[in-house]
Amino acid sequence: MNQEELKKAMVFATPDEKRRITVMLEELKRRQLRERAQNDFLAFVEYIWPDFISGRHHVRMARLFESVAKGEKKRLAINLAPRHTKSEFASYLFPAWFLGKNPKKKVMQVSNTGELAEGFGRKVRNLFETEEFRSIFPDVELRADSKAAGRWNTNHGGDYYATGVGAALAGRGADLCIIDDPHTEAEAISAVFNPGIYDKVYEWFTTGPRQRLQPGGAIIIVQTRWSLRDLTGQIIDHAAKNSKSDQWEVFEFPAILDRKSTRLN
């Protein structure tokens, strides 16, 4: 029986039958939520994180990440102010959902330090072992002999690797590279007097992660903007000057939205 049939049966049911029907309705609802969470990133977030409060920027980010997972977008930069859940979305929940859907793929997680990147890896790894994740992706789990926080594999041969900006990447590949806040606040302050700090990050990006992509691979950069010479600024400038270079889709979410705006651009 489907949900509507069960609700109709409730009208004429005995008290004992009503209890059984209520249990069936709850189980049916859980199954529907799990099925939806497999293909809808925001539904996945809400299922994994019951206390999550969705904002307009979350809805937009979720749709952008879905387009990357579908292969529709290959180069995506999202600029967002601090404390807007960007790391929870980009470096924790999205890579878990992406690998749940694509357990044979390779994910590279980059942050401004190796310690921070490894912390994200630990959270993603631990999420894989929760009952909630397994109920959505029952056939996907960690490989038993590969569970290090910043380097682990799925049981389908997929790969997760976390590293910091500037690290050597020899022998590493990625179907999806996520770069989360490549610049620290301390670097941004120092760069006022030494803007070359930003150049080092861009040079590492072009010779490191950019060269490690698998055919058809995608890159997501999620960061707070600090300067016209930060990583997002330099990739935009390079793309504008060279039509043959990677062309990026950039979405900027202002910390304070103009009251006249009706939607996020």
PDB file of C-alpha atoms in Angstrom:
ATOM      1  CA  MET A   1       0.000   0.000   0.000  1.00  0.00           C
ATOM      2  CA  ASN A   2       1.164   3.533  -0.720  1.00  0.00           C
ATOM      3  CA  GLN A   3       1.033   6.500   1.626  1.00  0.00           C
ATOM      4  CA  GLU A   4      -2.414   7.705   0.541  1.00  0.00           C
ATOM      5  CA  GLU A   5      -3.944   4.243   0.857  1.00  0.00           C
ATOM      6  CA  LEU A   6      -2.523   3.852   4.343  1.00  0.00           C
ATOM      7  CA  LYS A   7      -3.929   7.229   5.401  1.00  0.00           C
ATOM      8  CA  LYS A   8      -7.387   6.243   4.125  1.00  0.00           C
ATOM      9  CA  ALA A   9      -7.191   2.910   5.934  1.00  0.00           C
ATOM     10  CA  MET A  10      -6.427   4.775   9.164  1.00  0.00           C
ATOM     11  CA  VAL A  11      -9.979   6.214   9.240  1.00  0.00           C
ATOM     12  CA  PHE A  12     -11.654   2.827   9.773  1.00  0.00           C
ATOM     13  CA  ALA A  13      -8.837   1.049  11.593  1.00  0.00           C
ATOM     14  CA  THR A  14      -8.929  -0.283  15.123  1.00  0.00           C
ATOM     15  CA  PRO A  15      -6.560   1.272  17.704  1.00  0.00           C
ATOM     16  CA  ASP A  16      -4.093  -1.606  17.236  1.00  0.00           C
ATOM     17  CA  GLU A  17      -4.282  -1.298  13.445  1.00  0.00           C
ATOM     18  CA  LYS A  18      -3.743   2.467  13.700  1.00  0.00           C
ATOM     19  CA  ARG A  19      -0.524   1.915  15.643  1.00  0.00           C
ATOM     20  CA  ARG A  20       0.724  -0.517  12.995  1.00  0.00           C
ATOM     21  CA  ILE A  21      -0.269   1.849  10.174  1.00  0.00           C
ATOM     22  CA  THR A  22       1.523   4.735  11.919  1.00  0.00           C
ATOM     23  CA  VAL A  23       4.705   2.660  12.068  1.00  0.00           C
ATOM     24  CA  MET A  24       4.323   1.781   8.386  1.00  0.00           C
ATOM     25  CA  LEU A  25       3.799   5.443   7.455  1.00  0.00           C
ATOM     26  CA  GLU A  26       6.901   6.498   9.370  1.00  0.00           C
ATOM     27  CA  GLU A  27       8.981   3.799   7.699  1.00  0.00           C
ATOM     28  CA  LEU A  28       7.639   4.763   4.271  1.00  0.00           C
ATOM     29  CA  LYS A  29       8.539   8.400   4.937  1.00  0.00           C
ATOM     30  CA  ARG A  30      12.085   7.421   5.954  1.00  0.00           C
ATOM     31  CA  ARG A  31      12.490   5.377   2.777  1.00  0.00           C
ATOM     32  CA  GLN A  32      11.311   8.288   0.647  1.00  0.00           C
ATOM     33  CA  LEU A  33      13.719  10.674   2.392  1.00  0.00           C
ATOM     34  CA  ARG A  34      16.622   8.255   1.892  1.00  0.00           C
ATOM     35  CA  GLU A  35      15.831   7.825  -1.806  1.00  0.00           C
ATOM     36  CA  ARG A  36      15.604  11.585  -2.283  1.00  0.00           C
ATOM     37  CA  ALA A  37      18.891  12.121  -0.412  1.00  0.00           C
ATOM     38  CA  GLN A  38      20.719   9.957  -2.958  1.00  0.00           C
ATOM     39  CA  ASN A  39      20.086  12.476  -5.726  1.00  0.00           C
ATOM     40  CA  ASP A  40      19.341  15.763  -3.957  1.00  0.00           C
ATOM     41  CA  PHE A  41      22.304  17.204  -2.066  1.00  0.00           C
ATOM     42  CA  LEU A  42      20.241  19.478   0.182  1.00  0.00           C
ATOM     43  CA  ALA A  43      17.999  16.539   1.094  1.00  0.00           C
ATOM     44  CA  PHE A  44      21.160  14.618   1.988  1.00  0.00           C
ATOM     45  CA  VAL A  45      22.319  17.485   4.218  1.00  0.00           C
ATOM     46  CA  GLU A  46      18.957  17.632   5.981  1.00  0.00           C
ATOM     47  CA  TYR A  47      18.925  13.863   6.507  1.00  0.00           C
ATOM     48  CA  ILE A  48      22.469  13.743   7.896  1.00  0.00           C
ATOM     49  CA  TRP A  49      22.165  16.990   9.868  1.00  0.00           C
ATOM     50  CA  PRO A  50      18.644  17.184  11.405  1.00  0.00           C
ATOM     51  CA  ASP A  51      19.339  20.527  13.142  1.00  0.00           C
ATOM     52  CA  PHE A  52      20.485  22.209   9.931  1.00  0.00           C
ATOM     53  CA  ILE A  53      18.743  25.514   9.169  1.00  0.00           C
ATOM     54  CA  SER A  54      18.720  26.247   5.447  1.00  0.00           C
ATOM     55  CA  GLY A  55      19.358  29.710   4.048  1.00  0.00           C
ATOM     56  CA  ARG A  56      19.073  31.029   0.507  1.00  0.00           C
ATOM     57  CA  HIS A  57      22.821  30.717  -0.048  1.00  0.00           C
ATOM     58  CA  HIS A  58      22.688  27.050   1.020  1.00  0.00           C
ATOM     59  CA  VAL A  59      20.067  26.277  -1.609  1.00  0.00           C
ATOM     60  CA  ARG A  60      22.156  27.929  -4.314  1.00  0.00           C
ATOM     61  CA  MET A  61      25.359  26.200  -3.211  1.00  0.00           C
ATOM     62  CA  ALA A  62      23.592  22.844  -3.173  1.00  0.00           C
ATOM     63  CA  ARG A  63      22.421  23.255  -6.762  1.00  0.00           C
ATOM     64  CA  LEU A  64      25.901  24.294  -7.874  1.00  0.00           C
ATOM     65  CA  PHE A  65      27.449  21.238  -6.247  1.00  0.00           C
ATOM     66  CA  GLU A  66      24.843  19.009  -7.877  1.00  0.00           C
ATOM     67  CA  SER A  67      25.804  20.416 -11.278  1.00  0.00           C
ATOM     68  CA  VAL A  68      29.427  19.493 -10.591  1.00  0.00           C
ATOM     69  CA  ALA A  69      28.437  15.963  -9.555  1.00  0.00           C
ATOM     70  CA  LYS A  70      26.482  15.615 -12.810  1.00  0.00           C
ATOM     71  CA  GLY A  71      29.471  16.743 -14.862  1.00  0.00           C
ATOM     72  CA  GLU A  72      27.740  19.934 -15.998  1.00  0.00           C
ATOM     73  CA  LYS A  73      30.296  22.279 -14.413  1.00  0.00           C
ATOM     74  CA  LYS A  74      34.047  21.661 -14.421  1.00  0.00           C
ATOM     75  CA  ARG A  75      35.477  24.861 -12.935  1.00  0.00           C
ATOM     76  CA  LEU A  76      33.512  26.476 -10.136  1.00  0.00           C
ATOM     77  CA  ALA A  77      34.556  29.228  -7.733  1.00  0.00           C
ATOM     78  CA  ILE A  78      32.298  30.243  -4.857  1.00  0.00           C
ATOM     79  CA  ASN A  79      33.127  33.354  -2.856  1.00  0.00           C
ATOM     80  CA  LEU A  80      31.499  33.548   0.545  1.00  0.00           C
ATOM     81  CA  ALA A  81      32.090  35.475   3.768  1.00  0.00           C
ATOM     82  CA  PRO A  82      33.292  33.619   6.878  1.00  0.00           C
ATOM     83  CA  ARG A  83      30.856  31.682   9.089  1.00  0.00           C
ATOM     84  CA  HIS A  84      28.361  30.846   6.348  1.00  0.00           C
ATOM     85  CA  THR A  85      28.749  27.033   6.506  1.00  0.00           C
ATOM     86  CA  LYS A  86      30.890  26.924   3.385  1.00  0.00           C
ATOM     87  CA  SER A  87      33.369  24.404   4.790  1.00  0.00           C
ATOM     88  CA  GLU A  88      30.655  22.160   6.228  1.00  0.00           C
ATOM     89  CA  PHE A  89      29.089  22.051   2.766  1.00  0.00           C
ATOM     90  CA  ALA A  90      32.153  22.016   0.494  1.00  0.00           C
ATOM     91  CA  SER A  91      34.670  20.007   2.529  1.00  0.00           C
ATOM     92  CA  TYR A  92      32.538  17.711   4.651  1.00  0.00           C
ATOM     93  CA  LEU A  93      29.064  16.964   3.335  1.00  0.00           C
ATOM     94  CA  PHE A  94      29.637  17.350  -0.407  1.00  0.00           C
ATOM     95  CA  PRO A  95      32.655  15.025  -0.759  1.00  0.00           C
ATOM     96  CA  ALA A  96      30.796  12.390   1.290  1.00  0.00           C
ATOM     97  CA  TRP A  97      27.716  12.674  -0.943  1.00  0.00           C
ATOM     98  CA  PHE A  98      29.849  12.753  -4.100  1.00  0.00           C
ATOM     99  CA  LEU A  99      31.688   9.561  -3.152  1.00  0.00           C
ATOM    100  CA  GLY A 100      28.450   7.934  -2.051  1.00  0.00           C
ATOM    101  CA  LYS A 101      27.122   8.486  -5.563  1.00  0.00           C
ATOM    102  CA  ASN A 102      30.461   7.860  -7.287  1.00  0.00           C
ATOM    103  CA  PRO A 103      32.396   5.398  -5.096  1.00  0.00           C
ATOM    104  CA  LYS A 104      34.971   4.703  -7.840  1.00  0.00           C
ATOM    105  CA  LYS A 105      36.021   8.361  -8.134  1.00  0.00           C
ATOM    106  CA  LYS A 106      39.046  10.127  -6.655  1.00  0.00           C
ATOM    107  CA  VAL A 107      38.622  13.195  -4.436  1.00  0.00           C
ATOM    108  CA  MET A 108      41.434  15.566  -3.467  1.00  0.00           C
ATOM    109  CA  GLN A 109      40.741  17.917  -0.571  1.00  0.00           C
ATOM    110  CA  VAL A 110      42.963  20.983  -0.208  1.00  0.00           C
ATOM    111  CA  SER A 111      43.016  23.617   2.523  1.00  0.00           C
ATOM    112  CA  ASN A 112      45.483  26.243   3.698  1.00  0.00           C
ATOM    113  CA  THR A 113      47.207  23.711   5.988  1.00  0.00           C
ATOM    114  CA  GLY A 114      47.607  19.955   5.866  1.00  0.00           C
ATOM    115  CA  GLU A 115      46.257  19.677   9.415  1.00  0.00           C
ATOM    116  CA  LEU A 116      43.025  21.423   8.499  1.00  0.00           C
ATOM    117  CA  ALA A 117      42.596  19.335   5.343  1.00  0.00           C
ATOM    118  CA  GLU A 118      43.206  16.149   7.319  1.00  0.00           C
ATOM    119  CA  GLY A 119      40.561  17.256   9.801  1.00  0.00           C
ATOM    120  CA  PHE A 120      38.044  17.419   6.975  1.00  0.00           C
ATOM    121  CA  GLY A 121      39.157  13.975   5.849  1.00  0.00           C
ATOM    122  CA  ARG A 122      38.547  12.608   9.327  1.00  0.00           C
ATOM    123  CA  LYS A 123      35.016  14.026   9.382  1.00  0.00           C
ATOM    124  CA  VAL A 124      34.164  12.592   5.958  1.00  0.00           C
ATOM    125  CA  ARG A 125      35.640   9.217   6.915  1.00  0.00           C
ATOM    126  CA  ASN A 126      33.661   9.120  10.160  1.00  0.00           C
ATOM    127  CA  LEU A 127      30.462  10.070   8.343  1.00  0.00           C
ATOM    128  CA  PHE A 128      30.890   7.031   6.078  1.00  0.00           C
ATOM    129  CA  GLU A 129      30.617   4.817   9.141  1.00  0.00           C
ATOM    130  CA  THR A 130      27.375   6.292  10.492  1.00  0.00           C
ATOM    131  CA  GLU A 131      24.035   4.532  10.276  1.00  0.00           C
ATOM    132  CA  GLU A 132      22.543   7.557   8.500  1.00  0.00           C
ATOM    133  CA  PHE A 133      25.083   7.488   5.661  1.00  0.00           C
ATOM    134  CA  ARG A 134      24.839   3.722   5.255  1.00  0.00           C
ATOM    135  CA  SER A 135      21.065   3.913   5.053  1.00  0.00           C
ATOM    136  CA  ILE A 136      21.367   6.282   2.065  1.00  0.00           C
ATOM    137  CA  PHE A 137      24.278   4.521   0.341  1.00  0.00           C
ATOM    138  CA  PRO A 138      24.120   0.925   1.641  1.00  0.00           C
ATOM    139  CA  ASP A 139      26.668  -0.431  -0.859  1.00  0.00           C
ATOM    140  CA  VAL A 140      29.381   2.129  -0.090  1.00  0.00           C
ATOM    141  CA  GLU A 141      31.809   1.854   2.807  1.00  0.00           C
ATOM    142  CA  LEU A 142      35.459   2.326   3.694  1.00  0.00           C
ATOM    143  CA  ARG A 143      37.937  -0.302   2.619  1.00  0.00           C
ATOM    144  CA  ALA A 144      38.913  -2.224   5.735  1.00  0.00           C
ATOM    145  CA  ASP A 145      42.668  -1.758   5.296  1.00  0.00           C
ATOM    146  CA  SER A 146      42.536   1.959   4.398  1.00  0.00           C
ATOM    147  CA  LYS A 147      41.148   4.281   7.050  1.00  0.00           C
ATOM    148  CA  ALA A 148      43.769   6.963   7.756  1.00  0.00           C
ATOM    149  CA  ALA A 149      42.181  10.361   8.381  1.00  0.00           C
ATOM    150  CA  GLY A 150      43.667  12.095   5.350  1.00  0.00           C
ATOM    151  CA  ARG A 151      44.073   9.135   3.035  1.00  0.00           C
ATOM    152  CA  TRP A 152      41.541   6.368   2.578  1.00  0.00           C
ATOM    153  CA  ASN A 153      39.704   4.310  -0.046  1.00  0.00           C
ATOM    154  CA  THR A 154      36.181   3.112  -0.640  1.00  0.00           C
ATOM    155  CA  ASN A 155      35.265  -0.538  -1.121  1.00  0.00           C
ATOM    156  CA  HIS A 156      34.747   0.261  -4.836  1.00  0.00           C
ATOM    157  CA  GLY A 157      38.275   1.530  -5.388  1.00  0.00           C
ATOM    158  CA  GLY A 158      37.545   5.218  -4.893  1.00  0.00           C
ATOM    159  CA  ASP A 159      40.151   7.417  -3.260  1.00  0.00           C
ATOM    160  CA  TYR A 160      40.171  10.359  -0.833  1.00  0.00           C
ATOM    161  CA  TYR A 161      43.314  12.389  -0.245  1.00  0.00           C
ATOM    162  CA  ALA A 162      43.670  15.490   1.937  1.00  0.00           C
ATOM    163  CA  THR A 163      46.594  17.895   1.707  1.00  0.00           C
ATOM    164  CA  GLY A 164      47.650  21.455   2.404  1.00  0.00           C
ATOM    165  CA  VAL A 165      48.570  24.231  -0.012  1.00  0.00           C
ATOM    166  CA  GLY A 166      52.148  23.831  -1.177  1.00  0.00           C
ATOM    167  CA  ALA A 167      52.405  20.075  -0.622  1.00  0.00           C
ATOM    168  CA  ALA A 168      53.948  17.746  -3.192  1.00  0.00           C
ATOM    169  CA  LEU A 169      51.336  15.833  -5.197  1.00  0.00           C
ATOM    170  CA  ALA A 170      53.442  13.385  -7.193  1.00  0.00           C
ATOM    171  CA  GLY A 171      51.496  10.241  -7.980  1.00  0.00           C
ATOM    172  CA  ARG A 172      48.144  11.731  -7.000  1.00  0.00           C
ATOM    173  CA  GLY A 173      45.111  12.106  -9.260  1.00  0.00           C
ATOM    174  CA  ALA A 174      41.645  13.554  -8.792  1.00  0.00           C
ATOM    175  CA  ASP A 175      38.249  13.439 -10.457  1.00  0.00           C
ATOM    176  CA  LEU A 176      37.196  16.175  -8.048  1.00  0.00           C
ATOM    177  CA  CYS A 177      39.539  18.682  -6.405  1.00  0.00           C
ATOM    178  CA  ILE A 178      38.058  20.853  -3.650  1.00  0.00           C
ATOM    179  CA  ILE A 179      40.119  23.839  -2.519  1.00  0.00           C
ATOM    180  CA  ASP A 180      38.683  25.373   0.635  1.00  0.00           C
ATOM    181  CA  ASP A 181      40.073  28.744   1.792  1.00  0.00           C
ATOM    182  CA  PRO A 182      43.588  28.482   0.308  1.00  0.00           C
ATOM    183  CA  HIS A 183      44.645  31.655   2.165  1.00  0.00           C
ATOM    184  CA  THR A 184      44.666  32.149   5.926  1.00  0.00           C
ATOM    185  CA  GLU A 185      43.680  35.425   7.553  1.00  0.00           C
ATOM    186  CA  ALA A 186      47.270  35.808   8.743  1.00  0.00           C
ATOM    187  CA  GLU A 187      48.506  35.500   5.148  1.00  0.00           C
ATOM    188  CA  ALA A 188      45.972  38.095   4.033  1.00  0.00           C
ATOM    189  CA  ILE A 189      47.302  40.535   6.627  1.00  0.00           C
ATOM    190  CA  SER A 190      50.912  39.818   5.654  1.00  0.00           C
ATOM    191  CA  ALA A 191      50.058  40.193   1.983  1.00  0.00           C
ATOM    192  CA  VAL A 192      49.272  43.879   2.528  1.00  0.00           C
ATOM    193  CA  PHE A 193      53.041  44.356   2.684  1.00  0.00           C
ATOM    194  CA  ASN A 194      54.048  41.274   0.701  1.00  0.00           C
ATOM    195  CA  PRO A 195      51.458  40.544  -2.044  1.00  0.00           C
ATOM    196  CA  GLY A 196      53.768  37.883  -3.482  1.00  0.00           C
ATOM    197  CA  ILE A 197      52.254  35.514  -0.903  1.00  0.00           C
ATOM    198  CA  TYR A 198      49.263  35.142  -3.206  1.00  0.00           C
ATOM    199  CA  ASP A 199      51.492  34.420  -6.211  1.00  0.00           C
ATOM    200  CA  LYS A 200      53.020  31.400  -4.486  1.00  0.00           C
ATOM    201  CA  VAL A 201      49.572  29.866  -3.963  1.00  0.00           C
ATOM    202  CA  TYR A 202      48.582  30.458  -7.575  1.00  0.00           C
ATOM    203  CA  GLU A 203      51.840  28.961  -8.864  1.00  0.00           C
ATOM    204  CA  TRP A 204      51.329  25.884  -6.694  1.00  0.00           C
ATOM    205  CA  PHE A 205      47.758  25.569  -7.954  1.00  0.00           C
ATOM    206  CA  THR A 206      48.769  25.665 -11.630  1.00  0.00           C
ATOM    207  CA  THR A 207      51.621  23.181 -11.236  1.00  0.00           C
ATOM    208  CA  GLY A 208      49.972  21.006  -8.577  1.00  0.00           C
ATOM    209  CA  PRO A 209      46.211  20.332  -8.342  1.00  0.00           C
ATOM    210  CA  ARG A 210      45.474  21.644 -11.835  1.00  0.00           C
ATOM    211  CA  GLN A 211      47.897  19.123 -13.343  1.00  0.00           C
ATOM    212  CA  ARG A 212      46.582  16.212 -11.274  1.00  0.00           C
ATOM    213  CA  LEU A 213      43.053  16.089 -12.655  1.00  0.00           C
ATOM    214  CA  GLN A 214      41.730  12.939 -14.259  1.00  0.00           C
ATOM    215  CA  PRO A 215      40.215  13.406 -17.762  1.00  0.00           C
ATOM    216  CA  GLY A 216      36.969  15.325 -17.309  1.00  0.00           C
ATOM    217  CA  GLY A 217      37.843  16.175 -13.715  1.00  0.00           C
ATOM    218  CA  ALA A 218      36.354  19.170 -11.868  1.00  0.00           C
ATOM    219  CA  ILE A 219      37.761  21.805  -9.518  1.00  0.00           C
ATOM    220  CA  ILE A 220      35.799  23.691  -6.877  1.00  0.00           C
ATOM    221  CA  ILE A 221      37.344  26.664  -5.091  1.00  0.00           C
ATOM    222  CA  VAL A 222      35.417  27.925  -2.075  1.00  0.00           C
ATOM    223  CA  GLN A 223      36.927  30.895  -0.324  1.00  0.00           C
ATOM    224  CA  THR A 224      36.586  34.217   1.395  1.00  0.00           C
ATOM    225  CA  ARG A 225      37.989  36.907  -0.889  1.00  0.00           C
ATOM    226  CA  TRP A 226      40.952  38.867   0.439  1.00  0.00           C
ATOM    227  CA  SER A 227      42.522  40.585  -2.562  1.00  0.00           C
ATOM    228  CA  LEU A 228      42.415  40.927  -6.328  1.00  0.00           C
ATOM    229  CA  ARG A 229      45.557  38.782  -6.291  1.00  0.00           C
ATOM    230  CA  ASP A 230      44.142  35.916  -4.232  1.00  0.00           C
ATOM    231  CA  LEU A 231      43.532  32.549  -5.904  1.00  0.00           C
ATOM    232  CA  THR A 232      40.074  33.370  -7.252  1.00  0.00           C
ATOM    233  CA  GLY A 233      41.278  36.764  -8.435  1.00  0.00           C
ATOM    234  CA  GLN A 234      44.218  35.305 -10.345  1.00  0.00           C
ATOM    235  CA  ILE A 235      42.276  32.536 -12.062  1.00  0.00           C
ATOM    236  CA  ILE A 236      39.665  35.085 -13.176  1.00  0.00           C
ATOM    237  CA  ASP A 237      42.368  37.428 -14.469  1.00  0.00           C
ATOM    238  CA  HIS A 238      44.150  34.616 -16.332  1.00  0.00           C
ATOM    239  CA  ALA A 239      40.908  33.368 -17.911  1.00  0.00           C
ATOM    240  CA  ALA A 240      40.030  36.895 -19.071  1.00  0.00           C
ATOM    241  CA  LYS A 241      43.405  37.291 -20.762  1.00  0.00           C
ATOM    242  CA  ASN A 242      43.592  33.838 -22.328  1.00  0.00           C
ATOM    243  CA  SER A 243      40.551  32.376 -24.057  1.00  0.00           C
ATOM    244  CA  LYS A 244      42.231  28.967 -24.286  1.00  0.00           C
ATOM    245  CA  SER A 245      42.713  28.670 -20.532  1.00  0.00           C
ATOM    246  CA  ASP A 246      40.174  27.166 -18.133  1.00  0.00           C
ATOM    247  CA  GLN A 247      37.020  29.233 -18.086  1.00  0.00           C
ATOM    248  CA  TRP A 248      35.545  29.497 -14.598  1.00  0.00           C
ATOM    249  CA  GLU A 249      32.044  30.003 -13.363  1.00  0.00           C
ATOM    250  CA  VAL A 250      32.208  32.356 -10.383  1.00  0.00           C
ATOM    251  CA  PHE A 251      29.401  32.876  -7.899  1.00  0.00           C
ATOM    252  CA  GLU A 252      29.720  35.602  -5.300  1.00  0.00           C
ATOM    253  CA  PHE A 253      27.555  35.683  -2.214  1.00  0.00           C
ATOM    254  CA  PRO A 254      27.754  39.085  -0.493  1.00  0.00           C
ATOM    255  CA  ALA A 255      27.892  39.145   3.304  1.00  0.00           C
ATOM    256  CA  ILE A 256      25.045  41.694   3.227  1.00  0.00           C
ATOM    257  CA  LEU A 257      22.508  41.312   0.437  1.00  0.00           C
ATOM    258  CA  ASP A 258      21.118  44.479  -1.113  1.00  0.00           C
ATOM    259  CA  ARG A 259      17.553  44.890   0.109  1.00  0.00           C
ATOM    260  CA  LYS A 260      16.459  45.493  -3.502  1.00  0.00           C
ATOM    261  CA  SER A 261      17.760  42.087  -4.589  1.00  0.00           C
ATOM    262  CA  THR A 262      15.143  39.378  -4.937  1.00  0.00           C
ATOM    263  CA  ARG A 263      17.567  36.505  -5.472  1.00  0.00           C
ATOM    264  CA  LEU A 264      21.210  35.543  -5.122  1.00  0.00           C
ATOM    265  CA  ASN A 265      23.145  36.112  -8.341  1.00  0.00           C
TER     266      ASN A 265
END
